[in-house]
């Protein structure tokens, strides 16, 4: 199954991607996670991406497209993959189409996790992420048992640099301008599905898994 998760920042794409990954055994490809890792390691890629990310801007298309092209060619993507946070522009979506066409593959479903902006802002400023395993928490709705510590691996929880309120607003502006047009791009094909992302994690999960069971048939 080859999937794309769409949605505003903080809509819950990452959380659902991890659920799908565990259930179906296909990898989550999060360009945001890969870029953050590069920034932490201080690689050439990280140095290029860092400023854009900290300002809530998009990293240039050529850079992210190359990361995804390379990642999709790896063996663990043969059975399928979940793209989380990519594509984010029409140019990226077109590049993805070309990459997949060359590989003889296509996207089976684009799932749009729909949440109003006010709700998403509330989520993001309370979001904490594990430095070690990437698990995601919310200080009010899904708090860790012990403050600042990951329940799953004991790693330290932190607030993403770009999850501060001012940067979140810019990420939203960028989302509306560049990423929202992808909804129409994919609606024109018959692979687009909307889910109500205001439900709790279990509720959204149920909707997502229903869609996946349908497209598997
Ligand atoms: P995310 O974790 O998906 O919210 O991504 C965090 C940041 O990484 C974004 O605000 C961008 O600066 C950058 N980024 C992640 N994915 C992409 C993408 N597909 N295109 C451009 N920039 C991206």
PDB file of C-alpha atoms and ligand atoms in Angstrom:
ATOM      1  CA  UNK A   1       0.000   0.000   0.000  1.00  0.00           C
ATOM      2  CA  UNK A   2       1.430   3.364  -1.039  1.00  0.00           C
ATOM      3  CA  UNK A   3      -0.081   6.163   1.010  1.00  0.00           C
ATOM      4  CA  UNK A   4       0.138   9.930   1.368  1.00  0.00           C
ATOM      5  CA  UNK A   5      -1.036  11.693   4.525  1.00  0.00           C
ATOM      6  CA  UNK A   6      -2.075  15.292   4.030  1.00  0.00           C
ATOM      7  CA  UNK A   7      -3.114  17.838   6.639  1.00  0.00           C
ATOM      8  CA  UNK A   8      -2.143  21.059   8.360  1.00  0.00           C
ATOM      9  CA  UNK A   9       0.770  21.127  10.801  1.00  0.00           C
ATOM     10  CA  UNK A  10      -0.351  19.408  14.011  1.00  0.00           C
ATOM     11  CA  UNK A  11      -3.352  17.681  12.405  1.00  0.00           C
ATOM     12  CA  UNK A  12      -2.098  14.308  13.636  1.00  0.00           C
ATOM     13  CA  UNK A  13      -0.452  12.930  10.483  1.00  0.00           C
ATOM     14  CA  UNK A  14       2.587  11.656  12.366  1.00  0.00           C
ATOM     15  CA  UNK A  15       0.515   9.922  15.027  1.00  0.00           C
ATOM     16  CA  UNK A  16      -1.646   8.156  12.440  1.00  0.00           C
ATOM     17  CA  UNK A  17       1.374   7.296  10.275  1.00  0.00           C
ATOM     18  CA  UNK A  18       2.917   5.463  13.224  1.00  0.00           C
ATOM     19  CA  UNK A  19      -0.329   3.545  13.808  1.00  0.00           C
ATOM     20  CA  UNK A  20      -0.502   2.489  10.144  1.00  0.00           C
ATOM     21  CA  UNK A  21       3.178   1.547  10.188  1.00  0.00           C
ATOM     22  CA  UNK A  22       2.679  -0.761  13.148  1.00  0.00           C
ATOM     23  CA  UNK A  23      -0.484  -2.350  11.780  1.00  0.00           C
ATOM     24  CA  UNK A  24       0.623  -2.914   8.180  1.00  0.00           C
ATOM     25  CA  UNK A  25       4.396  -3.126   8.564  1.00  0.00           C
ATOM     26  CA  UNK A  26       5.142  -0.430   6.009  1.00  0.00           C
ATOM     27  CA  UNK A  27       7.573   2.403   6.775  1.00  0.00           C
ATOM     28  CA  UNK A  28       6.622   5.962   7.692  1.00  0.00           C
ATOM     29  CA  UNK A  29       8.547   8.419   5.576  1.00  0.00           C
ATOM     30  CA  UNK A  30       8.470  11.736   7.376  1.00  0.00           C
ATOM     31  CA  UNK A  31      10.481  14.399   5.595  1.00  0.00           C
ATOM     32  CA  UNK A  32      10.188  16.541   8.754  1.00  0.00           C
ATOM     33  CA  UNK A  33      11.770  13.786  10.895  1.00  0.00           C
ATOM     34  CA  UNK A  34      14.520  13.178   8.344  1.00  0.00           C
ATOM     35  CA  UNK A  35      15.312  16.882   8.112  1.00  0.00           C
ATOM     36  CA  UNK A  36      15.326  17.286  11.910  1.00  0.00           C
ATOM     37  CA  UNK A  37      17.715  14.359  12.200  1.00  0.00           C
ATOM     38  CA  UNK A  38      20.023  15.967   9.635  1.00  0.00           C
ATOM     39  CA  UNK A  39      19.911  19.253  11.562  1.00  0.00           C
ATOM     40  CA  UNK A  40      20.735  17.503  14.856  1.00  0.00           C
ATOM     41  CA  UNK A  41      23.631  15.630  13.260  1.00  0.00           C
ATOM     42  CA  UNK A  42      24.876  18.807  11.587  1.00  0.00           C
ATOM     43  CA  UNK A  43      25.181  17.193   8.133  1.00  0.00           C
ATOM     44  CA  UNK A  44      25.426  19.246   4.915  1.00  0.00           C
ATOM     45  CA  UNK A  45      21.708  18.699   4.384  1.00  0.00           C
ATOM     46  CA  UNK A  46      21.000  19.801   7.947  1.00  0.00           C
ATOM     47  CA  UNK A  47      23.000  22.983   7.486  1.00  0.00           C
ATOM     48  CA  UNK A  48      21.016  23.818   4.352  1.00  0.00           C
ATOM     49  CA  UNK A  49      17.620  23.052   5.916  1.00  0.00           C
ATOM     50  CA  UNK A  50      18.014  24.532   9.365  1.00  0.00           C
ATOM     51  CA  UNK A  51      17.173  28.180   8.740  1.00  0.00           C
ATOM     52  CA  UNK A  52      14.102  27.424   6.663  1.00  0.00           C
ATOM     53  CA  UNK A  53      12.773  25.098   9.330  1.00  0.00           C
ATOM     54  CA  UNK A  54      13.373  27.430  12.236  1.00  0.00           C
ATOM     55  CA  UNK A  55      11.486  30.158  10.407  1.00  0.00           C
ATOM     56  CA  UNK A  56       8.566  27.876   9.594  1.00  0.00           C
ATOM     57  CA  UNK A  57       9.338  28.098   5.865  1.00  0.00           C
ATOM     58  CA  UNK A  58       9.478  25.232   3.407  1.00  0.00           C
ATOM     59  CA  UNK A  59      12.827  23.698   2.585  1.00  0.00           C
ATOM     60  CA  UNK A  60      13.355  24.081  -1.212  1.00  0.00           C
ATOM     61  CA  UNK A  61      11.624  21.467  -3.365  1.00  0.00           C
ATOM     62  CA  UNK A  62      14.835  20.132  -4.988  1.00  0.00           C
ATOM     63  CA  UNK A  63      16.249  19.241  -1.582  1.00  0.00           C
ATOM     64  CA  UNK A  64      13.211  17.388  -0.215  1.00  0.00           C
ATOM     65  CA  UNK A  65      12.463  15.671  -3.525  1.00  0.00           C
ATOM     66  CA  UNK A  66      15.985  14.192  -3.532  1.00  0.00           C
ATOM     67  CA  UNK A  67      15.597  12.941   0.035  1.00  0.00           C
ATOM     68  CA  UNK A  68      12.327  11.232  -0.851  1.00  0.00           C
ATOM     69  CA  UNK A  69      13.640   9.798  -4.117  1.00  0.00           C
ATOM     70  CA  UNK A  70      16.538   8.209  -2.257  1.00  0.00           C
ATOM     71  CA  UNK A  71      14.356   6.935   0.582  1.00  0.00           C
ATOM     72  CA  UNK A  72      11.749   5.365  -1.729  1.00  0.00           C
ATOM     73  CA  UNK A  73      14.466   3.363  -3.477  1.00  0.00           C
ATOM     74  CA  UNK A  74      15.316   1.516  -0.258  1.00  0.00           C
ATOM     75  CA  UNK A  75      14.304  -2.083   0.159  1.00  0.00           C
ATOM     76  CA  UNK A  76      11.850  -1.607   3.020  1.00  0.00           C
ATOM     77  CA  UNK A  77       9.608   0.489   0.728  1.00  0.00           C
ATOM     78  CA  UNK A  78       8.963  -2.420  -1.624  1.00  0.00           C
ATOM     79  CA  UNK A  79       5.815  -3.509   0.226  1.00  0.00           C
ATOM     80  CA  UNK A  80       4.552   0.046   0.506  1.00  0.00           C
ATOM     81  CA  UNK A  81       5.139   3.284   2.357  1.00  0.00           C
ATOM     82  CA  UNK A  82       3.404   6.127   4.169  1.00  0.00           C
ATOM     83  CA  UNK A  83       4.491   9.595   3.123  1.00  0.00           C
ATOM     84  CA  UNK A  84       3.979  11.968   6.043  1.00  0.00           C
ATOM     85  CA  UNK A  85       4.582  15.668   5.368  1.00  0.00           C
ATOM     86  CA  UNK A  86       5.463  15.129   1.707  1.00  0.00           C
ATOM     87  CA  UNK A  87       4.384  16.366  -0.812  1.00  0.00           C
ATOM     88  CA  UNK A  88       3.818  19.898   0.459  1.00  0.00           C
ATOM     89  CA  UNK A  89       3.732  21.755  -2.859  1.00  0.00           C
ATOM     90  CA  UNK A  90       2.294  21.044  -6.306  1.00  0.00           C
ATOM     91  CA  UNK A  91       5.852  20.830  -7.674  1.00  0.00           C
ATOM     92  CA  UNK A  92       6.663  18.135  -5.097  1.00  0.00           C
ATOM     93  CA  UNK A  93       3.492  16.232  -5.979  1.00  0.00           C
ATOM     94  CA  UNK A  94       4.417  16.299  -9.660  1.00  0.00           C
ATOM     95  CA  UNK A  95       7.945  15.165  -8.862  1.00  0.00           C
ATOM     96  CA  UNK A  96       6.524  12.330  -6.762  1.00  0.00           C
ATOM     97  CA  UNK A  97       4.328  11.233  -9.669  1.00  0.00           C
ATOM     98  CA  UNK A  98       7.393  11.086 -11.916  1.00  0.00           C
ATOM     99  CA  UNK A  99       9.468   9.173  -9.355  1.00  0.00           C
ATOM    100  CA  UNK A 100       6.732   6.602  -8.808  1.00  0.00           C
ATOM    101  CA  UNK A 101       6.034   6.245 -12.512  1.00  0.00           C
ATOM    102  CA  UNK A 102       9.679   5.363 -13.125  1.00  0.00           C
ATOM    103  CA  UNK A 103       9.445   2.756 -10.375  1.00  0.00           C
ATOM    104  CA  UNK A 104       6.225   1.350 -11.863  1.00  0.00           C
ATOM    105  CA  UNK A 105       4.278   2.319  -8.749  1.00  0.00           C
ATOM    106  CA  UNK A 106       1.367   4.560  -7.918  1.00  0.00           C
ATOM    107  CA  UNK A 107      -0.303   6.124  -4.899  1.00  0.00           C
ATOM    108  CA  UNK A 108      -3.220   4.041  -3.622  1.00  0.00           C
ATOM    109  CA  UNK A 109      -4.715   6.622  -1.264  1.00  0.00           C
ATOM    110  CA  UNK A 110      -4.264  10.197  -0.122  1.00  0.00           C
ATOM    111  CA  UNK A 111      -5.754  10.669   3.328  1.00  0.00           C
ATOM    112  CA  UNK A 112      -6.428  14.230   4.412  1.00  0.00           C
ATOM    113  CA  UNK A 113      -6.582  14.719   8.179  1.00  0.00           C
ATOM    114  CA  UNK A 114      -8.941  17.641   8.591  1.00  0.00           C
ATOM    115  CA  UNK A 115      -8.706  19.907  11.670  1.00  0.00           C
ATOM    116  CA  UNK A 116      -9.595  23.616  12.044  1.00  0.00           C
ATOM    117  CA  UNK A 117      -6.716  25.998  12.631  1.00  0.00           C
ATOM    118  CA  UNK A 118      -7.645  27.087  16.199  1.00  0.00           C
ATOM    119  CA  UNK A 119      -7.686  23.473  17.340  1.00  0.00           C
ATOM    120  CA  UNK A 120      -4.395  22.697  15.688  1.00  0.00           C
ATOM    121  CA  UNK A 121      -2.652  25.677  17.290  1.00  0.00           C
ATOM    122  CA  UNK A 122      -3.789  24.444  20.703  1.00  0.00           C
ATOM    123  CA  UNK A 123      -2.375  21.041  19.913  1.00  0.00           C
ATOM    124  CA  UNK A 124       0.958  22.222  18.652  1.00  0.00           C
ATOM    125  CA  UNK A 125       1.910  24.480  21.519  1.00  0.00           C
ATOM    126  CA  UNK A 126       1.249  21.616  23.970  1.00  0.00           C
ATOM    127  CA  UNK A 127       3.001  19.034  21.807  1.00  0.00           C
ATOM    128  CA  UNK A 128       6.113  17.333  23.156  1.00  0.00           C
ATOM    129  CA  UNK A 129       8.241  14.866  21.233  1.00  0.00           C
ATOM    130  CA  UNK A 130      10.688  12.225  22.458  1.00  0.00           C
ATOM    131  CA  UNK A 131      14.282  13.004  21.500  1.00  0.00           C
ATOM    132  CA  UNK A 132      15.126   9.318  21.313  1.00  0.00           C
ATOM    133  CA  UNK A 133      12.196   7.467  19.696  1.00  0.00           C
ATOM    134  CA  UNK A 134      10.060  10.271  18.236  1.00  0.00           C
ATOM    135  CA  UNK A 135       6.922   9.354  20.236  1.00  0.00           C
ATOM    136  CA  UNK A 136       4.441  12.244  20.350  1.00  0.00           C
ATOM    137  CA  UNK A 137       2.608  13.509  23.473  1.00  0.00           C
ATOM    138  CA  UNK A 138       0.186  16.302  24.309  1.00  0.00           C
ATOM    139  CA  UNK A 139       0.545  17.837  27.755  1.00  0.00           C
ATOM    140  CA  UNK A 140      -3.261  18.016  28.236  1.00  0.00           C
ATOM    141  CA  UNK A 141      -4.800  15.288  26.051  1.00  0.00           C
ATOM    142  CA  UNK A 142      -2.109  12.629  26.085  1.00  0.00           C
ATOM    143  CA  UNK A 143       0.379  13.486  28.838  1.00  0.00           C
ATOM    144  CA  UNK A 144       3.401  11.315  29.645  1.00  0.00           C
ATOM    145  CA  UNK A 145       3.191   9.484  32.992  1.00  0.00           C
ATOM    146  CA  UNK A 146       6.332  11.210  34.221  1.00  0.00           C
ATOM    147  CA  UNK A 147       6.987  14.833  33.291  1.00  0.00           C
ATOM    148  CA  UNK A 148       9.422  15.311  30.391  1.00  0.00           C
ATOM    149  CA  UNK A 149      10.044  11.562  30.092  1.00  0.00           C
ATOM    150  CA  UNK A 150       8.896   9.228  27.322  1.00  0.00           C
ATOM    151  CA  UNK A 151       6.614   6.390  28.541  1.00  0.00           C
ATOM    152  CA  UNK A 152       7.876   4.123  25.778  1.00  0.00           C
ATOM    153  CA  UNK A 153      11.659   4.447  25.967  1.00  0.00           C
ATOM    154  CA  UNK A 154      12.482   6.764  28.883  1.00  0.00           C
ATOM    155  CA  UNK A 155      13.923   9.359  26.479  1.00  0.00           C
ATOM    156  CA  UNK A 156      13.752  13.081  27.155  1.00  0.00           C
ATOM    157  CA  UNK A 157      10.717  14.971  25.830  1.00  0.00           C
ATOM    158  CA  UNK A 158      11.228  18.345  24.182  1.00  0.00           C
ATOM    159  CA  UNK A 159       9.304  21.023  22.354  1.00  0.00           C
ATOM    160  CA  UNK A 160      10.221  21.228  18.678  1.00  0.00           C
ATOM    161  CA  UNK A 161      11.902  24.521  17.930  1.00  0.00           C
ATOM    162  CA  UNK A 162       9.309  25.246  15.227  1.00  0.00           C
ATOM    163  CA  UNK A 163       6.371  24.482  17.564  1.00  0.00           C
ATOM    164  CA  UNK A 164       6.577  27.901  19.229  1.00  0.00           C
ATOM    165  CA  UNK A 165       3.559  30.072  18.634  1.00  0.00           C
ATOM    166  CA  UNK A 166       5.075  32.637  16.226  1.00  0.00           C
ATOM    167  CA  UNK A 167       6.597  29.949  14.017  1.00  0.00           C
ATOM    168  CA  UNK A 168       3.385  27.933  14.059  1.00  0.00           C
ATOM    169  CA  UNK A 169       1.505  30.906  12.589  1.00  0.00           C
ATOM    170  CA  UNK A 170       4.009  31.135   9.730  1.00  0.00           C
ATOM    171  CA  UNK A 171       3.788  27.379   9.120  1.00  0.00           C
ATOM    172  CA  UNK A 172       0.034  27.814   8.780  1.00  0.00           C
ATOM    173  CA  UNK A 173       0.352  30.613   6.297  1.00  0.00           C
ATOM    174  CA  UNK A 174       2.715  28.426   4.272  1.00  0.00           C
ATOM    175  CA  UNK A 175       0.318  25.477   4.571  1.00  0.00           C
ATOM    176  CA  UNK A 176      -2.616  27.459   3.208  1.00  0.00           C
ATOM    177  CA  UNK A 177      -0.678  28.949   0.347  1.00  0.00           C
ATOM    178  CA  UNK A 178       1.409  25.967  -0.793  1.00  0.00           C
ATOM    179  CA  UNK A 179      -0.025  22.746   0.569  1.00  0.00           C
ATOM    180  CA  UNK A 180      -3.802  23.196   0.630  1.00  0.00           C
ATOM    181  CA  UNK A 181      -3.968  23.274  -3.209  1.00  0.00           C
ATOM    182  CA  UNK A 182      -2.885  19.619  -3.110  1.00  0.00           C
ATOM    183  CA  UNK A 183      -6.384  18.719  -1.928  1.00  0.00           C
ATOM    184  CA  UNK A 184      -7.784  19.640  -5.349  1.00  0.00           C
ATOM    185  CA  UNK A 185      -4.807  18.088  -7.092  1.00  0.00           C
ATOM    186  CA  UNK A 186      -5.611  14.691  -5.571  1.00  0.00           C
ATOM    187  CA  UNK A 187      -9.406  15.073  -5.524  1.00  0.00           C
ATOM    188  CA  UNK A 188      -9.361  15.063  -9.317  1.00  0.00           C
ATOM    189  CA  UNK A 189      -8.095  11.493  -9.167  1.00  0.00           C
ATOM    190  CA  UNK A 190     -10.183   9.005  -7.273  1.00  0.00           C
ATOM    191  CA  UNK A 191      -7.692   8.366  -4.501  1.00  0.00           C
ATOM    192  CA  UNK A 192      -8.605  11.180  -2.092  1.00  0.00           C
ATOM    193  CA  UNK A 193     -10.181  10.546   1.331  1.00  0.00           C
ATOM    194  CA  UNK A 194     -11.065  13.007   4.088  1.00  0.00           C
ATOM    195  CA  UNK A 195     -11.013  12.039   7.763  1.00  0.00           C
ATOM    196  CA  UNK A 196     -12.298  14.086  10.675  1.00  0.00           C
ATOM    197  CA  UNK A 197      -9.114  14.883  12.581  1.00  0.00           C
ATOM    198  CA  UNK A 198     -10.937  16.575  15.477  1.00  0.00           C
ATOM    199  CA  UNK A 199     -11.773  13.159  16.943  1.00  0.00           C
ATOM    200  CA  UNK A 200      -9.436  11.592  19.488  1.00  0.00           C
ATOM    201  CA  UNK A 201      -6.551   9.415  18.316  1.00  0.00           C
ATOM    202  CA  UNK A 202      -8.683   6.236  18.509  1.00  0.00           C
ATOM    203  CA  UNK A 203     -11.533   7.839  16.563  1.00  0.00           C
ATOM    204  CA  UNK A 204      -9.278   9.058  13.760  1.00  0.00           C
ATOM    205  CA  UNK A 205      -7.512   5.695  13.722  1.00  0.00           C
ATOM    206  CA  UNK A 206     -10.840   3.913  13.164  1.00  0.00           C
ATOM    207  CA  UNK A 207     -11.672   6.154  10.194  1.00  0.00           C
ATOM    208  CA  UNK A 208      -8.215   5.715   8.693  1.00  0.00           C
ATOM    209  CA  UNK A 209      -8.196   1.926   9.072  1.00  0.00           C
ATOM    210  CA  UNK A 210     -11.688   1.718   7.498  1.00  0.00           C
ATOM    211  CA  UNK A 211     -10.379   3.510   4.433  1.00  0.00           C
ATOM    212  CA  UNK A 212      -7.336   1.262   4.227  1.00  0.00           C
ATOM    213  CA  UNK A 213      -9.422  -1.892   4.503  1.00  0.00           C
ATOM    214  CA  UNK A 214     -11.638  -0.587   1.693  1.00  0.00           C
ATOM    215  CA  UNK A 215      -8.777   0.166  -0.676  1.00  0.00           C
ATOM    216  CA  UNK A 216      -7.103  -3.175   0.035  1.00  0.00           C
ATOM    217  CA  UNK A 217     -10.087  -5.007  -1.425  1.00  0.00           C
TER     218      UNK A 217
HETATM  219  P1  LIG B   1       6.944  18.589   9.833  1.00  0.00           P
HETATM  220  O1  LIG B   1       7.615  17.781  10.871  1.00  0.00           O
HETATM  221  O2  LIG B   1       6.343  17.732   8.746  1.00  0.00           O
HETATM  222  O3  LIG B   1       5.948  19.574  10.389  1.00  0.00           O
HETATM  223  O4  LIG B   1       8.087  19.459   9.105  1.00  0.00           O
HETATM  224  C1  LIG B   1       8.848  20.393   9.813  1.00  0.00           C
HETATM  225  C2  LIG B   1       9.541  21.378   8.868  1.00  0.00           C
HETATM  226  O5  LIG B   1      10.408  20.657   7.975  1.00  0.00           O
HETATM  227  C3  LIG B   1       8.614  22.153   7.950  1.00  0.00           C
HETATM  228  O6  LIG B   1       8.073  23.305   8.569  1.00  0.00           O
HETATM  229  C4  LIG B   1       9.558  22.506   6.803  1.00  0.00           C
HETATM  230  O7  LIG B   1      10.436  23.556   7.153  1.00  0.00           O
HETATM  231  C5  LIG B   1      10.373  21.232   6.675  1.00  0.00           C
HETATM  232  N1  LIG B   1       9.741  20.264   5.758  1.00  0.00           N
HETATM  233  C6  LIG B   1       9.249  19.030   6.084  1.00  0.00           C
HETATM  234  N2  LIG B   1       8.719  18.419   5.004  1.00  0.00           N
HETATM  235  C7  LIG B   1       8.871  19.281   3.972  1.00  0.00           C
HETATM  236  C8  LIG B   1       8.510  19.262   2.597  1.00  0.00           C
HETATM  237  N3  LIG B   1       7.879  18.206   2.055  1.00  0.00           N
HETATM  238  N4  LIG B   1       8.827  20.347   1.844  1.00  0.00           N
HETATM  239  C9  LIG B   1       9.467  21.407   2.355  1.00  0.00           C
HETATM  240  N5  LIG B   1       9.815  21.507   3.645  1.00  0.00           N
HETATM  241  C10 LIG B   1       9.526  20.461   4.457  1.00  0.00           C
END
